[in-house]
CSV table of C-alpha atoms in Angstrom, one decimal:
chain,number,residue,atom,x,y,z
A,1,MET,CA,0.0,0.0,0.0
A,2,ASN,CA,2.9,2.4,0.7
A,3,ARG,CA,3.9,2.2,-3.0
A,4,TYR,CA,0.4,3.3,-4.1
A,5,LEU,CA,0.3,6.1,-1.5
A,6,ALA,CA,3.7,7.2,-2.8
A,7,GLU,CA,2.2,7.4,-6.3
A,8,VAL,CA,-0.8,9.4,-5.0
A,9,PHE,CA,1.4,12.0,-3.3
A,10,GLY,CA,4.0,12.1,-6.1
A,11,THR,CA,1.4,12.7,-8.8
A,12,PHE,CA,-0.3,15.2,-6.5
A,13,TRP,CA,2.9,17.2,-6.4
A,14,LEU,CA,3.5,16.9,-10.1
A,15,VAL,CA,0.0,18.3,-10.9
A,16,LEU,CA,0.0,20.9,-8.2
A,17,GLY,CA,3.5,22.1,-9.0
A,18,GLY,CA,3.4,22.0,-12.7
A,19,CYS,CA,-0.2,23.0,-13.4
A,20,GLY,CA,-0.2,25.3,-10.4
A,21,SER,CA,2.7,27.3,-11.9
A,22,ALA,CA,0.8,27.6,-15.2
A,23,VAL,CA,-2.5,28.7,-13.6
A,24,LEU,CA,-1.1,30.9,-10.8
A,25,ALA,CA,2.3,32.2,-11.9
A,26,ALA,CA,2.8,31.9,-15.7
A,27,ALA,CA,1.3,35.3,-16.5
A,28,PHE,CA,1.2,37.0,-13.1
A,29,PRO,CA,1.6,40.8,-13.6
A,30,ASP,CA,5.2,41.9,-13.9
A,31,VAL,CA,6.7,38.7,-12.4
A,32,GLY,CA,5.1,36.0,-14.6
A,33,ILE,CA,7.4,33.0,-15.0
A,34,GLY,CA,6.2,32.3,-18.6
A,35,LEU,CA,6.7,29.2,-20.7
A,36,LEU,CA,10.3,28.7,-19.4
A,37,GLY,CA,9.2,28.8,-15.8
A,38,VAL,CA,6.3,26.4,-16.3
A,39,SER,CA,8.5,24.0,-18.1
A,40,LEU,CA,11.1,24.1,-15.3
A,41,ALA,CA,8.3,23.6,-12.7
A,42,PHE,CA,7.2,20.4,-14.2
A,43,GLY,CA,10.7,19.1,-14.4
A,44,LEU,CA,11.4,20.1,-10.8
A,45,THR,CA,8.3,18.2,-9.6
A,46,VAL,CA,9.6,15.0,-11.1
A,47,LEU,CA,13.2,15.7,-10.0
A,48,THR,CA,12.2,16.3,-6.3
A,49,MET,CA,9.8,13.4,-6.2
A,50,ALA,CA,12.2,11.0,-7.8
A,51,PHE,CA,14.6,11.6,-4.9
A,52,ALA,CA,11.7,11.5,-2.4
A,53,ILE,CA,9.8,8.4,-3.4
A,54,GLY,CA,11.8,6.8,-6.2
A,55,HIS,CA,13.1,4.2,-3.7
A,56,ILE,CA,9.5,3.4,-2.6
A,57,SER,CA,7.4,3.2,-5.8
A,58,GLY,CA,9.8,3.9,-8.6
A,59,CYS,CA,8.2,7.4,-9.0
A,60,HIS,CA,6.2,6.7,-12.1
A,61,LEU,CA,3.6,9.5,-11.5
A,62,ASN,CA,2.2,8.8,-15.0
A,63,PRO,CA,0.0,6.0,-16.4
A,64,ALA,CA,1.9,6.1,-19.6
A,65,VAL,CA,5.2,5.6,-17.8
A,66,THR,CA,3.7,2.7,-15.9
A,67,VAL,CA,2.5,1.0,-19.1
A,68,GLY,CA,5.8,1.8,-20.9
A,69,LEU,CA,7.9,0.2,-18.1
A,70,TRP,CA,5.8,-2.9,-18.3
A,71,ILE,CA,6.4,-3.1,-22.0
A,72,GLY,CA,10.1,-2.6,-21.3
A,73,GLY,CA,10.2,-5.5,-18.8
A,74,ARG,CA,10.7,-3.2,-15.8
A,75,PHE,CA,7.3,-3.6,-14.2
A,76,GLU,CA,4.8,-6.3,-13.3
A,77,ALA,CA,1.4,-6.4,-15.2
A,78,LYS,CA,-0.5,-7.0,-11.9
A,79,GLU,CA,0.6,-3.6,-10.6
A,80,ILE,CA,-0.5,-1.6,-13.6
A,81,LEU,CA,-4.1,-0.9,-12.6
A,82,PRO,CA,-3.4,0.0,-9.0
A,83,TYR,CA,-0.6,2.3,-10.0
A,84,ILE,CA,-2.8,4.1,-12.6
A,85,ILE,CA,-5.7,4.4,-10.1
A,86,ALA,CA,-3.3,5.9,-7.5
A,87,GLN,CA,-1.9,8.3,-10.1
A,88,VAL,CA,-5.3,9.5,-11.3
A,89,ILE,CA,-6.4,10.0,-7.7
A,90,GLY,CA,-3.3,12.1,-7.0
A,91,GLY,CA,-3.9,14.2,-10.1
A,92,ILE,CA,-7.6,14.8,-9.2
A,93,LEU,CA,-6.8,15.8,-5.6
A,94,ALA,CA,-4.2,18.2,-6.8
A,95,GLY,CA,-6.6,19.7,-9.4
A,96,GLY,CA,-9.1,20.2,-6.5
A,97,VAL,CA,-6.6,22.0,-4.3
A,98,LEU,CA,-5.5,24.2,-7.3
A,99,TYR,CA,-9.2,24.9,-8.1
A,100,ILE,CA,-9.8,26.1,-4.6
A,101,ILE,CA,-6.8,28.4,-4.7
A,102,ALA,CA,-7.5,29.8,-8.2
A,103,SER,CA,-11.1,30.4,-7.3
A,104,GLY,CA,-10.0,32.9,-4.7
A,105,GLN,CA,-9.3,35.4,-7.5
A,106,ASN,CA,-12.1,37.5,-8.7
A,107,GLY,CA,-13.4,36.6,-12.2
A,108,PHE,CA,-11.8,33.1,-12.3
A,109,ASP,CA,-13.4,30.9,-14.9
A,110,PRO,CA,-11.8,27.5,-15.5
A,111,VAL,CA,-13.6,27.0,-18.9
A,112,SER,CA,-12.4,30.2,-20.4
A,113,SER,CA,-9.0,30.2,-18.8
A,114,GLY,CA,-8.4,26.6,-19.6
A,115,PHE,CA,-7.1,25.8,-16.1
A,116,ALA,CA,-3.9,24.4,-17.6
A,117,SER,CA,-5.8,21.7,-19.5
A,118,ASN,CA,-4.5,20.1,-22.6
A,119,GLY,CA,-6.2,20.7,-25.9
A,120,TYR,CA,-6.0,20.8,-29.7
A,121,GLY,CA,-7.5,23.0,-32.4
A,122,GLU,CA,-9.0,26.1,-30.9
A,123,HIS,CA,-8.0,24.9,-27.4
A,124,SER,CA,-4.3,24.5,-28.4
A,125,PRO,CA,-2.2,27.4,-27.1
A,126,GLY,CA,-0.9,27.9,-30.7
A,127,GLN,CA,-4.1,26.7,-32.4
A,128,TYR,CA,-2.4,23.4,-33.6
A,129,SER,CA,-4.5,20.7,-35.3
A,130,LEU,CA,-5.5,17.3,-33.9
A,131,THR,CA,-2.9,15.7,-36.1
A,132,ALA,CA,-0.1,17.9,-34.8
A,133,ALA,CA,-1.2,17.3,-31.2
A,134,LEU,CA,-1.3,13.6,-31.7
A,135,VAL,CA,2.1,13.4,-33.3
A,136,THR,CA,3.6,15.7,-30.6
A,137,GLU,CA,2.2,13.7,-27.7
A,138,VAL,CA,3.3,10.3,-29.2
A,139,VAL,CA,6.8,11.4,-30.0
A,140,MET,CA,7.4,13.4,-26.8
A,141,THR,CA,6.2,10.5,-24.6
A,142,ALA,CA,8.3,8.0,-26.6
A,143,MET,CA,11.4,10.1,-26.1
A,144,PHE,CA,10.5,10.4,-22.4
A,145,LEU,CA,10.4,6.6,-22.0
A,146,ILE,CA,13.7,6.2,-23.8
A,147,VAL,CA,15.3,8.7,-21.4
A,148,ILE,CA,13.7,7.1,-18.3
A,149,MET,CA,14.8,3.6,-19.3
A,150,GLY,CA,18.2,4.7,-20.3
A,151,ALA,CA,18.8,6.7,-17.1
A,152,THR,CA,17.7,3.8,-14.9
A,153,ASP,CA,19.6,1.2,-16.9
A,154,ASP,CA,22.1,-0.8,-14.8
A,155,ARG,CA,24.9,0.6,-17.0
A,156,ALA,CA,23.9,4.2,-16.4
A,157,PRO,CA,25.8,6.4,-13.8
A,158,LYS,CA,24.2,5.8,-10.4
A,159,GLY,CA,22.2,8.5,-8.7
A,160,PHE,CA,21.8,10.8,-11.6
A,161,ALA,CA,18.5,9.4,-13.1
A,162,PRO,CA,16.2,11.9,-11.4
A,163,ILE,CA,18.2,14.8,-12.9
A,164,ALA,CA,18.1,13.3,-16.4
A,165,ILE,CA,14.4,12.5,-16.2
A,166,GLY,CA,13.5,15.9,-14.7
A,167,LEU,CA,15.5,17.8,-17.3
A,168,CYS,CA,13.9,15.7,-20.0
A,169,LEU,CA,10.4,16.6,-18.9
A,170,THR,CA,11.5,20.3,-18.8
A,171,LEU,CA,12.7,20.0,-22.4
A,172,ILE,CA,9.5,18.3,-23.5
A,173,HIS,CA,7.5,21.2,-22.1
A,174,LEU,CA,9.7,23.7,-23.8
A,175,ILE,CA,9.0,22.1,-27.1
A,176,SER,CA,5.3,21.2,-26.8
A,177,ILE,CA,3.5,23.7,-24.6
A,178,PRO,CA,2.6,25.8,-27.6
A,179,VAL,CA,1.1,22.7,-29.3
A,180,THR,CA,-1.0,20.9,-26.6
A,181,ASN,CA,-0.1,22.7,-23.3
A,182,THR,CA,2.0,19.4,-22.9
A,183,SER,CA,0.5,16.3,-21.4
A,184,VAL,CA,2.6,13.2,-21.9
A,185,ASN,CA,0.8,12.1,-18.8
A,186,PRO,CA,-2.9,11.1,-18.7
A,187,ALA,CA,-3.1,11.6,-14.9
A,188,ARG,CA,-1.9,15.2,-15.3
A,189,SER,CA,-4.5,15.8,-18.0
A,190,THR,CA,-7.3,14.2,-16.1
A,191,GLY,CA,-6.5,16.0,-12.9
A,192,VAL,CA,-7.4,19.4,-14.3
A,193,ALA,CA,-9.8,18.5,-17.1
A,194,LEU,CA,-12.4,17.3,-14.6
A,195,TYR,CA,-12.7,20.8,-13.1
A,196,VAL,CA,-13.0,22.4,-16.5
A,197,GLY,CA,-15.5,19.9,-18.0
A,198,ASP,CA,-16.8,21.2,-21.3
A,199,TRP,CA,-14.2,21.1,-24.1
A,200,ALA,CA,-11.4,19.7,-21.8
A,201,LEU,CA,-13.3,16.5,-21.1
A,202,SER,CA,-14.3,16.1,-24.8
A,203,GLN,CA,-10.7,16.3,-25.8
A,204,LEU,CA,-9.3,14.2,-22.9
A,205,TRP,CA,-9.3,11.0,-24.9
A,206,LEU,CA,-6.3,12.2,-27.0
A,207,PHE,CA,-4.3,12.8,-23.9
A,208,TRP,CA,-4.8,9.2,-22.7
A,209,LEU,CA,-4.4,7.6,-26.1
A,210,ALA,CA,-1.3,9.4,-27.5
A,211,PRO,CA,0.9,9.3,-24.3
A,212,ILE,CA,0.2,5.5,-23.8
A,213,VAL,CA,0.9,4.8,-27.5
A,214,GLY,CA,4.1,6.9,-27.3
A,215,ALA,CA,5.2,5.2,-24.1
A,216,ILE,CA,4.8,1.7,-25.7
A,217,ILE,CA,6.8,2.8,-28.7
A,218,GLY,CA,9.6,4.3,-26.7
A,219,ALA,CA,9.9,1.4,-24.3
A,220,TRP,CA,9.9,-1.1,-27.2
A,221,VAL,CA,12.6,1.0,-29.0
A,222,TYR,CA,14.8,1.1,-26.0
A,223,LYS,CA,14.4,-2.6,-25.0
A,224,THR,CA,14.7,-3.9,-28.6
A,225,LEU,CA,17.1,-1.6,-30.3
A,226,ILE,CA,19.2,0.1,-27.6
A,227,SER,CA,19.5,-1.7,-24.3
A,228,SER,CA,21.8,-4.6,-23.5
A,229,ASP,CA,18.9,-7.0,-23.8
A,230,SER,CA,19.2,-6.6,-27.6
A,231,GLU,CA,22.9,-7.3,-27.8
């Protein structure tokens, strides 16, 4: 049970820290942190939690990562569903806390503001199409899994995996925030979309499908073509 609780708290921190920076601080008058700050915030949530709970649960914080690690032979199938449930719970709890905080500002409207939800078409920050969003999420998640599996490989330098993984997530956000607001994580997407409802829920399917497909591809590529298992 402590592994599942670790995933709840870890995903809570990821959504609160990452989406919280986007909702509360990205465009704050005069001292807004902007795209760079939000990207760094997401990376820092993973970096800090990897050190805090990595030794307990592996610090997945992401249903796509959980599925990808199973495909890569790093995780047991029987643990997939409990992990995903824990991650989604953590994301929803964080979304609720963030909603309460954001609602303290006059005029707050989650539907019109987006509440850091992921989207495509008219709900993409840069008005990118469904196809562009799909390709972005698949490719970014695939690369994320390759970095995760490589950084945690037995041959990799010990103790540096959290840094590599956190910086990878930062880079992913720097690339893809304009396209989809960056998901690569169904729990992160669900955690805020539920409080927006409306368009965010109608587009949520993409941010489950694409990251999981991307994770499967990335894990297969690493295991089959890159890792020592293929030698």
